C-alpha positions as protocol buffer text, in pm:
chain_id: "A"
residue {
  index: 1
  type: ASN
  ca { x: -11023 y: -3949 z: -20167 }
}
residue {
  index: 2
  type: ASP
  ca { x: -10908 y: -3854 z: -20501 }
}
residue {
  index: 3
  type: ALA
  ca { x: -10848 y: -3484 z: -20445 }
}
residue {
  index: 4
  type: SER
  ca { x: -10679 y: -3523 z: -20126 }
}
residue {
  index: 5
  type: THR
  ca { x: -10422 y: -3772 z: -20370 }
}
residue {
  index: 6
  type: ASN
  ca { x: -10433 y: -3500 z: -20682 }
}
residue {
  index: 7
  type: LEU
  ca { x: -10085 y: -3306 z: -20662 }
}
residue {
  index: 8
  type: ASP
  ca { x: -10218 y: -3016 z: -20804 }
}
residue {
  index: 9
  type: GLN
  ca { x: -10531 y: -2976 z: -20572 }
}
residue {
  index: 10
  type: ILE
  ca { x: -10266 y: -3028 z: -20251 }
}
residue {
  index: 11
  type: GLU
  ca { x: -10045 y: -2738 z: -20445 }
}
residue {
  index: 12
  type: LEU
  ca { x: -10334 y: -2546 z: -20454 }
}
residue {
  index: 13
  type: ARG
  ca { x: -10443 y: -2585 z: -20124 }
}
residue {
  index: 14
  type: LEU
  ca { x: -9998 y: -2513 z: -19963 }
}
residue {
  index: 15
  type: LEU
  ca { x: -10084 y: -2202 z: -20134 }
}
residue {
  index: 16
  type: GLY
  ca { x: -10392 y: -2147 z: -19952 }
}
residue {
  index: 17
  type: LYS
  ca { x: -10565 y: -2065 z: -20301 }
}
residue {
  index: 18
  type: PRO
  ca { x: -10972 y: -2237 z: -20415 }
}
residue {
  index: 19
  type: ASN
  ca { x: -10932 y: -2599 z: -20401 }
}
residue {
  index: 20
  type: GLN
  ca { x: -11150 y: -2912 z: -20445 }
}
residue {
  index: 21
  type: ILE
  ca { x: -11047 y: -3051 z: -20101 }
}
residue {
  index: 22
  type: ASP
  ca { x: -11124 y: -2779 z: -19909 }
}
residue {
  index: 23
  type: ASP
  ca { x: -11449 y: -2732 z: -20080 }
}
residue {
  index: 24
  type: LEU
  ca { x: -11575 y: -3115 z: -20054 }
}
residue {
  index: 25
  type: ALA
  ca { x: -11443 y: -3057 z: -19648 }
}
residue {
  index: 26
  type: GLU
  ca { x: -11652 y: -2812 z: -19621 }
}
residue {
  index: 27
  type: THR
  ca { x: -11998 y: -3009 z: -19816 }
}
residue {
  index: 28
  type: LEU
  ca { x: -11905 y: -3343 z: -19577 }
}
residue {
  index: 29
  type: GLU
  ca { x: -11828 y: -3202 z: -19201 }
}
residue {
  index: 30
  type: GLN
  ca { x: -12193 y: -3088 z: -19198 }
}
residue {
  index: 31
  type: ASN
  ca { x: -12461 y: -3090 z: -18862 }
}
residue {
  index: 32
  type: LEU
  ca { x: -12155 y: -3292 z: -18719 }
}
residue {
  index: 33
  type: THR
  ca { x: -12112 y: -3391 z: -18333 }
}
residue {
  index: 34
  type: LEU
  ca { x: -11792 y: -3421 z: -18162 }
}
residue {
  index: 35
  type: LEU
  ca { x: -11729 y: -3693 z: -17930 }
}
residue {
  index: 36
  type: GLY
  ca { x: -11390 y: -3636 z: -17839 }
}
residue {
  index: 37
  type: SER
  ca { x: -11078 y: -3542 z: -17894 }
}
residue {
  index: 38
  type: SER
  ca { x: -10641 y: -3622 z: -17918 }
}
residue {
  index: 39
  type: ALA
  ca { x: -10351 y: -3468 z: -17970 }
}
residue {
  index: 40
  type: ILE
  ca { x: -10044 y: -3476 z: -18003 }
}
residue {
  index: 41
  type: GLU
  ca { x: -9785 y: -3286 z: -17844 }
}
residue {
  index: 42
  type: ASP
  ca { x: -9439 y: -3206 z: -18048 }
}
residue {
  index: 43
  type: LYS
  ca { x: -9271 y: -2913 z: -17811 }
}
residue {
  index: 44
  type: LEU
  ca { x: -8897 y: -2835 z: -17778 }
}
residue {
  index: 45
  type: GLN
  ca { x: -8683 y: -2948 z: -17519 }
}
residue {
  index: 46
  type: ASP
  ca { x: -8586 y: -2709 z: -17272 }
}
residue {
  index: 47
  type: GLY
  ca { x: -8301 y: -2470 z: -17321 }
}
residue {
  index: 48
  type: VAL
  ca { x: -8327 y: -2480 z: -17742 }
}
residue {
  index: 49
  type: PRO
  ca { x: -8384 y: -2135 z: -17793 }
}
residue {
  index: 50
  type: GLU
  ca { x: -8166 y: -1991 z: -17544 }
}
residue {
  index: 51
  type: CYS
  ca { x: -7846 y: -2259 z: -17667 }
}
residue {
  index: 52
  type: ILE
  ca { x: -7938 y: -2146 z: -18031 }
}
residue {
  index: 53
  type: ALA
  ca { x: -7955 y: -1746 z: -17959 }
}
residue {
  index: 54
  type: ASP
  ca { x: -7561 y: -1833 z: -17775 }
}
residue {
  index: 55
  type: LEU
  ca { x: -7445 y: -2043 z: -18056 }
}
residue {
  index: 56
  type: ALA
  ca { x: -7559 y: -1779 z: -18321 }
}
residue {
  index: 57
  type: LEU
  ca { x: -7462 y: -1488 z: -18095 }
}
residue {
  index: 58
  type: ALA
  ca { x: -7107 y: -1697 z: -18101 }
}
residue {
  index: 59
  type: GLY
  ca { x: -7102 y: -1622 z: -18514 }
}
residue {
  index: 60
  type: ILE
  ca { x: -7157 y: -2028 z: -18587 }
}
residue {
  index: 61
  type: LYS
  ca { x: -7382 y: -2011 z: -18808 }
}
residue {
  index: 62
  type: ILE
  ca { x: -7746 y: -2276 z: -18818 }
}
residue {
  index: 63
  type: TRP
  ca { x: -7933 y: -2479 z: -19056 }
}
residue {
  index: 64
  type: VAL
  ca { x: -8257 y: -2649 z: -18925 }
}
residue {
  index: 65
  type: LEU
  ca { x: -8293 y: -2973 z: -19162 }
}
residue {
  index: 66
  type: THR
  ca { x: -8640 y: -3113 z: -19139 }
}
residue {
  index: 67
  type: GLY
  ca { x: -8893 y: -3342 z: -19333 }
}
residue {
  index: 68
  type: ASP
  ca { x: -9169 y: -3076 z: -19157 }
}
residue {
  index: 69
  type: LYS
  ca { x: -9341 y: -2915 z: -19420 }
}
residue {
  index: 70
  type: VAL
  ca { x: -9304 y: -2585 z: -19508 }
}
residue {
  index: 71
  type: GLU
  ca { x: -9517 y: -2373 z: -19272 }
}
residue {
  index: 72
  type: THR
  ca { x: -9435 y: -2604 z: -18926 }
}
residue {
  index: 73
  type: ALA
  ca { x: -9120 y: -2581 z: -19032 }
}
residue {
  index: 74
  type: ILE
  ca { x: -9126 y: -2182 z: -18985 }
}
residue {
  index: 75
  type: ASN
  ca { x: -9296 y: -2216 z: -18715 }
}
residue {
  index: 76
  type: ILE
  ca { x: -9045 y: -2426 z: -18576 }
}
residue {
  index: 77
  type: ALA
  ca { x: -8762 y: -2203 z: -18675 }
}
residue {
  index: 78
  type: VAL
  ca { x: -8948 y: -1867 z: -18458 }
}
residue {
  index: 79
  type: ALA
  ca { x: -9030 y: -2067 z: -18178 }
}
residue {
  index: 80
  type: CYS
  ca { x: -8646 y: -2214 z: -18128 }
}
residue {
  index: 81
  type: GLN
  ca { x: -8506 y: -1809 z: -18222 }
}
residue {
  index: 82
  type: LEU
  ca { x: -8344 y: -1893 z: -18474 }
}
residue {
  index: 83
  type: LEU
  ca { x: -8580 y: -1690 z: -18721 }
}
residue {
  index: 84
  type: GLN
  ca { x: -8639 y: -1337 z: -18606 }
}
residue {
  index: 85
  type: PRO
  ca { x: -8942 y: -1100 z: -18704 }
}
residue {
  index: 86
  type: GLU
  ca { x: -8931 y: -884 z: -19116 }
}
residue {
  index: 87
  type: GLU
  ca { x: -8807 y: -618 z: -18927 }
}
residue {
  index: 88
  type: TYR
  ca { x: -8484 y: -711 z: -18802 }
}
residue {
  index: 89
  type: MET
  ca { x: -8466 y: -1016 z: -19084 }
}
residue {
  index: 90
  type: GLU
  ca { x: -8504 y: -1075 z: -19438 }
}
residue {
  index: 91
  type: LYS
  ca { x: -8614 y: -1406 z: -19517 }
}
residue {
  index: 92
  type: ILE
  ca { x: -8606 y: -1564 z: -19821 }
}
residue {
  index: 93
  type: VAL
  ca { x: -8864 y: -1879 z: -19889 }
}
residue {
  index: 94
  type: ILE
  ca { x: -8778 y: -2098 z: -20183 }
}
residue {
  index: 95
  type: ALA
  ca { x: -9070 y: -2303 z: -20210 }
}
residue {
  index: 96
  type: GLY
  ca { x: -9375 y: -2466 z: -20406 }
}
residue {
  index: 97
  type: THR
  ca { x: -9408 y: -2524 z: -20779 }
}
residue {
  index: 98
  type: GLU
  ca { x: -9247 y: -2150 z: -20887 }
}
residue {
  index: 99
  type: TYR
  ca { x: -8939 y: -2280 z: -20790 }
}
residue {
  index: 100
  type: LEU
  ca { x: -8960 y: -2617 z: -20980 }
}
residue {
  index: 101
  type: SER
  ca { x: -8715 y: -2485 z: -21328 }
}
residue {
  index: 102
  type: LYS
  ca { x: -8417 y: -2457 z: -21303 }
}
residue {
  index: 103
  type: THR
  ca { x: -8406 y: -2093 z: -21435 }
}
residue {
  index: 104
  type: THR
  ca { x: -8665 y: -1875 z: -21266 }
}
residue {
  index: 105
  type: LEU
  ca { x: -8445 y: -2103 z: -20905 }
}
residue {
  index: 106
  type: LYS
  ca { x: -8126 y: -1955 z: -21056 }
}
residue {
  index: 107
  type: SER
  ca { x: -8249 y: -1604 z: -21115 }
}
residue {
  index: 108
  type: LYS
  ca { x: -8394 y: -1570 z: -20734 }
}
residue {
  index: 109
  type: LEU
  ca { x: -8061 y: -1689 z: -20631 }
}
residue {
  index: 110
  type: ILE
  ca { x: -7896 y: -1441 z: -20838 }
}
residue {
  index: 111
  type: SER
  ca { x: -8157 y: -1117 z: -20742 }
}
residue {
  index: 112
  type: SER
  ca { x: -8069 y: -1218 z: -20397 }
}
residue {
  index: 113
  type: ILE
  ca { x: -7695 y: -1217 z: -20383 }
}
residue {
  index: 114
  type: ARG
  ca { x: -7713 y: -880 z: -20572 }
}
residue {
  index: 115
  type: GLU
  ca { x: -7989 y: -715 z: -20357 }
}
residue {
  index: 116
  type: TYR
  ca { x: -7768 y: -840 z: -20007 }
}
residue {
  index: 117
  type: GLU
  ca { x: -7435 y: -663 z: -20172 }
}
residue {
  index: 118
  type: GLU
  ca { x: -7585 y: -366 z: -20242 }
}
residue {
  index: 119
  type: GLU
  ca { x: -7711 y: -310 z: -19928 }
}
residue {
  index: 120
  type: ILE
  ca { x: -7433 y: -380 z: -19802 }
}
residue {
  index: 121
  type: THR
  ca { x: -7199 y: -137 z: -20033 }
}
residue {
  index: 122
  type: SER
  ca { x: -7497 y: 192 z: -19971 }
}
residue {
  index: 123
  type: VAL
  ca { x: -7450 y: 133 z: -19581 }
}
residue {
  index: 124
  type: ALA
  ca { x: -7071 y: 98 z: -19646 }
}
residue {
  index: 125
  type: SER
  ca { x: -7091 y: 390 z: -19802 }
}
residue {
  index: 126
  type: ASP
  ca { x: -7279 y: 626 z: -19611 }
}
residue {
  index: 127
  type: PRO
  ca { x: -7110 y: 754 z: -19226 }
}
residue {
  index: 128
  type: THR
  ca { x: -7445 y: 808 z: -19131 }
}
residue {
  index: 129
  type: LEU
  ca { x: -7570 y: 468 z: -19152 }
}
residue {
  index: 130
  type: PRO
  ca { x: -7485 y: 229 z: -18856 }
}
residue {
  index: 131
  type: THR
  ca { x: -7323 y: -150 z: -18981 }
}
residue {
  index: 132
  type: THR
  ca { x: -7595 y: -289 z: -18796 }
}
residue {
  index: 133
  type: SER
  ca { x: -7884 y: -99 z: -19025 }
}
residue {
  index: 134
  type: THR
  ca { x: -7808 y: -422 z: -19298 }
}
residue {
  index: 135
  type: LYS
  ca { x: -8060 y: -685 z: -19198 }
}
residue {
  index: 136
  type: PRO
  ca { x: -7939 y: -1077 z: -19184 }
}
residue {
  index: 137
  type: ARG
  ca { x: -8069 y: -1261 z: -19445 }
}
residue {
  index: 138
  type: ALA
  ca { x: -8238 y: -1601 z: -19378 }
}
residue {
  index: 139
  type: LEU
  ca { x: -8333 y: -1897 z: -19670 }
}
residue {
  index: 140
  type: VAL
  ca { x: -8593 y: -2067 z: -19613 }
}
residue {
  index: 141
  type: ILE
  ca { x: -8595 y: -2431 z: -19904 }
}
residue {
  index: 142
  type: ASP
  ca { x: -8806 y: -2684 z: -19962 }
}
residue {
  index: 143
  type: GLY
  ca { x: -8701 y: -3073 z: -20070 }
}
residue {
  index: 144
  type: PRO
  ca { x: -8842 y: -3059 z: -20447 }
}
residue {
  index: 145
  type: SER
  ca { x: -8639 y: -2698 z: -20495 }
}
residue {
  index: 146
  type: LEU
  ca { x: -8334 y: -2797 z: -20317 }
}
residue {
  index: 147
  type: ILE
  ca { x: -8298 y: -3132 z: -20614 }
}
residue {
  index: 148
  type: ILE
  ca { x: -8275 y: -2838 z: -20854 }
}
residue {
  index: 149
  type: ALA
  ca { x: -8047 y: -2616 z: -20649 }
}
residue {
  index: 150
  type: MET
  ca { x: -7782 y: -2927 z: -20628 }
}
residue {
  index: 151
  type: GLU
  ca { x: -7721 y: -2916 z: -20990 }
}
residue {
  index: 152
  type: ASP
  ca { x: -7408 y: -2832 z: -21073 }
}
residue {
  index: 153
  type: ASP
  ca { x: -7500 y: -2458 z: -21259 }
}
residue {
  index: 154
  type: VAL
  ca { x: -7674 y: -2388 z: -20986 }
}
residue {
  index: 155
  type: LYS
  ca { x: -7497 y: -2426 z: -20705 }
}
residue {
  index: 156
  type: PRO
  ca { x: -7236 y: -2219 z: -20734 }
}
residue {
  index: 157
  type: TYR
  ca { x: -7472 y: -1982 z: -20642 }
}
residue {
  index: 158
  type: LEU
  ca { x: -7651 y: -2192 z: -20354 }
}
residue {
  index: 159
  type: LEU
  ca { x: -7340 y: -2185 z: -20193 }
}
residue {
  index: 160
  type: GLN
  ca { x: -7270 y: -1841 z: -20230 }
}
residue {
  index: 161
  type: PHE
  ca { x: -7617 y: -1705 z: -20075 }
}
residue {
  index: 162
  type: THR
  ca { x: -7604 y: -1964 z: -19796 }
}
residue {
  index: 163
  type: GLN
  ca { x: -7266 y: -1814 z: -19683 }
}
residue {
  index: 164
  type: MET
  ca { x: -7429 y: -1461 z: -19705 }
}
residue {
  index: 165
  type: CYS
  ca { x: -7715 y: -1603 z: -19470 }
}
residue {
  index: 166
  type: LYS
  ca { x: -7736 y: -1567 z: -19098 }
}
residue {
  index: 167
  type: ALA
  ca { x: -7953 y: -1901 z: -19102 }
}
residue {
  index: 168
  type: GLY
  ca { x: -8123 y: -2135 z: -19315 }
}
residue {
  index: 169
  type: VAL
  ca { x: -8418 y: -2353 z: -19323 }
}
residue {
  index: 170
  type: GLY
  ca { x: -8444 y: -2672 z: -19545 }
}
residue {
  index: 171
  type: CYS
  ca { x: -8794 y: -2816 z: -19509 }
}
residue {
  index: 172
  type: ARG
  ca { x: -8980 y: -3137 z: -19678 }
}
residue {
  index: 173
  type: VAL
  ca { x: -8581 y: -3275 z: -19728 }
}
residue {
  index: 174
  type: SER
  ca { x: -8479 y: -3652 z: -19750 }
}
residue {
  index: 175
  type: PRO
  ca { x: -8209 y: -3818 z: -19513 }
}
residue {
  index: 176
  type: ASP
  ca { x: -7982 y: -3815 z: -19844 }
}
residue {
  index: 177
  type: GLN
  ca { x: -8034 y: -3367 z: -19929 }
}
residue {
  index: 178
  type: LYS
  ca { x: -7963 y: -3316 z: -19544 }
}
residue {
  index: 179
  type: ARG
  ca { x: -7628 y: -3466 z: -19584 }
}
residue {
  index: 180
  type: LEU
  ca { x: -7581 y: -3363 z: -19937 }
}
residue {
  index: 181
  type: MET
  ca { x: -7659 y: -2985 z: -19741 }
}
residue {
  index: 182
  type: GLY
  ca { x: -7354 y: -3096 z: -19490 }
}
residue {
  index: 183
  type: GLU
  ca { x: -7131 y: -3186 z: -19777 }
}
residue {
  index: 184
  type: MET
  ca { x: -7150 y: -2856 z: -19950 }
}
residue {
  index: 185
  type: GLY
  ca { x: -7047 y: -2730 z: -19669 }
}
residue {
  index: 186
  type: LYS
  ca { x: -6743 y: -2929 z: -19593 }
}
residue {
  index: 187
  type: ASP
  ca { x: -6639 y: -2980 z: -19908 }
}
residue {
  index: 188
  type: HIS
  ca { x: -6667 y: -2576 z: -20070 }
}
residue {
  index: 189
  type: VAL
  ca { x: -6659 y: -2349 z: -19781 }
}
residue {
  index: 190
  type: GLU
  ca { x: -6257 y: -2348 z: -19699 }
}
residue {
  index: 191
  type: GLY
  ca { x: -6114 y: -2340 z: -19384 }
}
residue {
  index: 192
  type: VAL
  ca { x: -6480 y: -2464 z: -19229 }
}
residue {
  index: 193
  type: LYS
  ca { x: -6592 y: -2736 z: -18950 }
}
residue {
  index: 194
  type: THR
  ca { x: -6933 y: -2844 z: -18943 }
}
residue {
  index: 195
  type: LEU
  ca { x: -7156 y: -3020 z: -18700 }
}
residue {
  index: 196
  type: ALA
  ca { x: -7467 y: -3236 z: -18750 }
}
residue {
  index: 197
  type: ILE
  ca { x: -7721 y: -3315 z: -18427 }
}
residue {
  index: 198
  type: GLY
  ca { x: -7983 y: -3533 z: -18488 }
}
residue {
  index: 199
  type: ASP
  ca { x: -8206 y: -3762 z: -18317 }
}
residue {
  index: 200
  type: GLY
  ca { x: -8343 y: -4011 z: -18504 }
}
residue {
  index: 201
  type: ALA
  ca { x: -8302 y: -4272 z: -18782 }
}
residue {
  index: 202
  type: ASN
  ca { x: -8282 y: -3995 z: -19061 }
}
residue {
  index: 203
  type: ASP
  ca { x: -8025 y: -3788 z: -18908 }
}
residue {
  index: 204
  type: VAL
  ca { x: -7721 y: -4083 z: -18982 }
}
residue {
  index: 205
  type: ALA
  ca { x: -7629 y: -3991 z: -19329 }
}
residue {
  index: 206
  type: MET
  ca { x: -7600 y: -3609 z: -19267 }
}
residue {
  index: 207
  type: ILE
  ca { x: -7449 y: -3663 z: -18921 }
}
residue {
  index: 208
  type: GLN
  ca { x: -7214 y: -3926 z: -19086 }
}
residue {
  index: 209
  type: ALA
  ca { x: -7123 y: -3699 z: -19303 }
}
residue {
  index: 210
  type: ALA
  ca { x: -6951 y: -3351 z: -19102 }
}
residue {
  index: 211
  type: HIS
  ca { x: -6666 y: -3361 z: -18917 }
}
residue {
  index: 212
  type: VAL
  ca { x: -6842 y: -3371 z: -18633 }
}
residue {
  index: 213
  type: GLY
  ca { x: -7173 y: -3575 z: -18560 }
}
residue {
  index: 214
  type: ILE
  ca { x: -7373 y: -3566 z: -18235 }
}
residue {
  index: 215
  type: GLY
  ca { x: -7659 y: -3749 z: -18128 }
}
residue {
  index: 216
  type: ILE
  ca { x: -7893 y: -3737 z: -17894 }
}
residue {
  index: 217
  type: SER
  ca { x: -8046 y: -4033 z: -17675 }
}
residue {
  index: 218
  type: GLY
  ca { x: -8410 y: -4049 z: -17634 }
}
residue {
  index: 219
  type: GLN
  ca { x: -8756 y: -4133 z: -17752 }
}
residue {
  index: 220
  type: GLU
  ca { x: -8704 y: -4190 z: -18130 }
}
residue {
  index: 221
  type: GLY
  ca { x: -8392 y: -4506 z: -18058 }
}
residue {
  index: 222
  type: MET
  ca { x: -8076 y: -4568 z: -18105 }
}
residue {
  index: 223
  type: GLN
  ca { x: -7915 y: -4498 z: -18498 }
}
residue {
  index: 224
  type: ALA
  ca { x: -7833 y: -4120 z: -18405 }
}
residue {
  index: 225
  type: VAL
  ca { x: -7634 y: -4175 z: -18156 }
}
residue {
  index: 226
  type: ASN
  ca { x: -7480 y: -4457 z: -18232 }
}
residue {
  index: 227
  type: ALA
  ca { x: -7379 y: -4361 z: -18595 }
}
residue {
  index: 228
  type: SER
  ca { x: -7224 y: -4017 z: -18368 }
}
residue {
  index: 229
  type: ASP
  ca { x: -6858 y: -3902 z: -18247 }
}
residue {
  index: 230
  type: TYR
  ca { x: -7061 y: -3754 z: -17906 }
}
residue {
  index: 231
  type: ALA
  ca { x: -7397 y: -3824 z: -17738 }
}
residue {
  index: 232
  type: ILE
  ca { x: -7558 y: -3625 z: -17500 }
}
residue {
  index: 233
  type: ALA
  ca { x: -7914 y: -3613 z: -17340 }
}
residue {
  index: 234
  type: GLN
  ca { x: -8064 y: -3323 z: -17506 }
}
residue {
  index: 235
  type: PHE
  ca { x: -7981 y: -3031 z: -17687 }
}
residue {
  index: 236
  type: LYS
  ca { x: -7892 y: -2802 z: -17427 }
}
residue {
  index: 237
  type: TYR
  ca { x: -7623 y: -3004 z: -17413 }
}
residue {
  index: 238
  type: LEU
  ca { x: -7443 y: -2844 z: -17672 }
}
residue {
  index: 239
  type: HIS
  ca { x: -7452 y: -2542 z: -17503 }
}
residue {
  index: 240
  type: ARG
  ca { x: -7156 y: -2677 z: -17297 }
}
residue {
  index: 241
  type: LEU
  ca { x: -6986 y: -2883 z: -17553 }
}
residue {
  index: 242
  type: LEU
  ca { x: -6928 y: -2642 z: -17794 }
}
residue {
  index: 243
  type: LEU
  ca { x: -6890 y: -2307 z: -17622 }
}
residue {
  index: 244
  type: LEU
  ca { x: -6677 y: -2393 z: -17338 }
}
């Protein structure tokens, strides 16, 4: 119990390094008999990957903002075709303790911006290279890092880089951080229109902050629907609502 509530040990485990939690689990889990198991399936609704692929094709920049941990959020983003394999898309992951200092996070954003700009410049200056040879960027950032990234002297770089990205994934983010991410684009990008879609009470702040808020009615209750401009029964109906 002490090991599993120790933040240092939890961080080591997340990074895949030797830690007391795994060591103790190995010691405890010996000569056990499996009596039974249960599982909960948290699967995507039908038509979600196809819908997201079409929205991206239409030039809409899509962010997934979730309370899930980094690995789960990335897996979901891959499953719904928001994140593509490494050969087609460059993922910039800002998560973990190394980005909990303002200096490190700021330098990571600046270097990512410069790298992308240099890549675009080199492709533009070489007529033999197709314009599509520049890999699109995707930013993956966690809640603790986002707290620092939203501070006044780092926020402009976060804003600049997110506009360069084709997709984004926010992991371990709070309801208030979901709202702040929406407001950042809404308030600082000229001519932008923001849309937020969610199905639970933790999405209400984000839905209300966006230009257009959409609630999905389902098993998560009606809070999101009651706070939204439009209510739909399934995510895939976003396809008709936006593109037609």
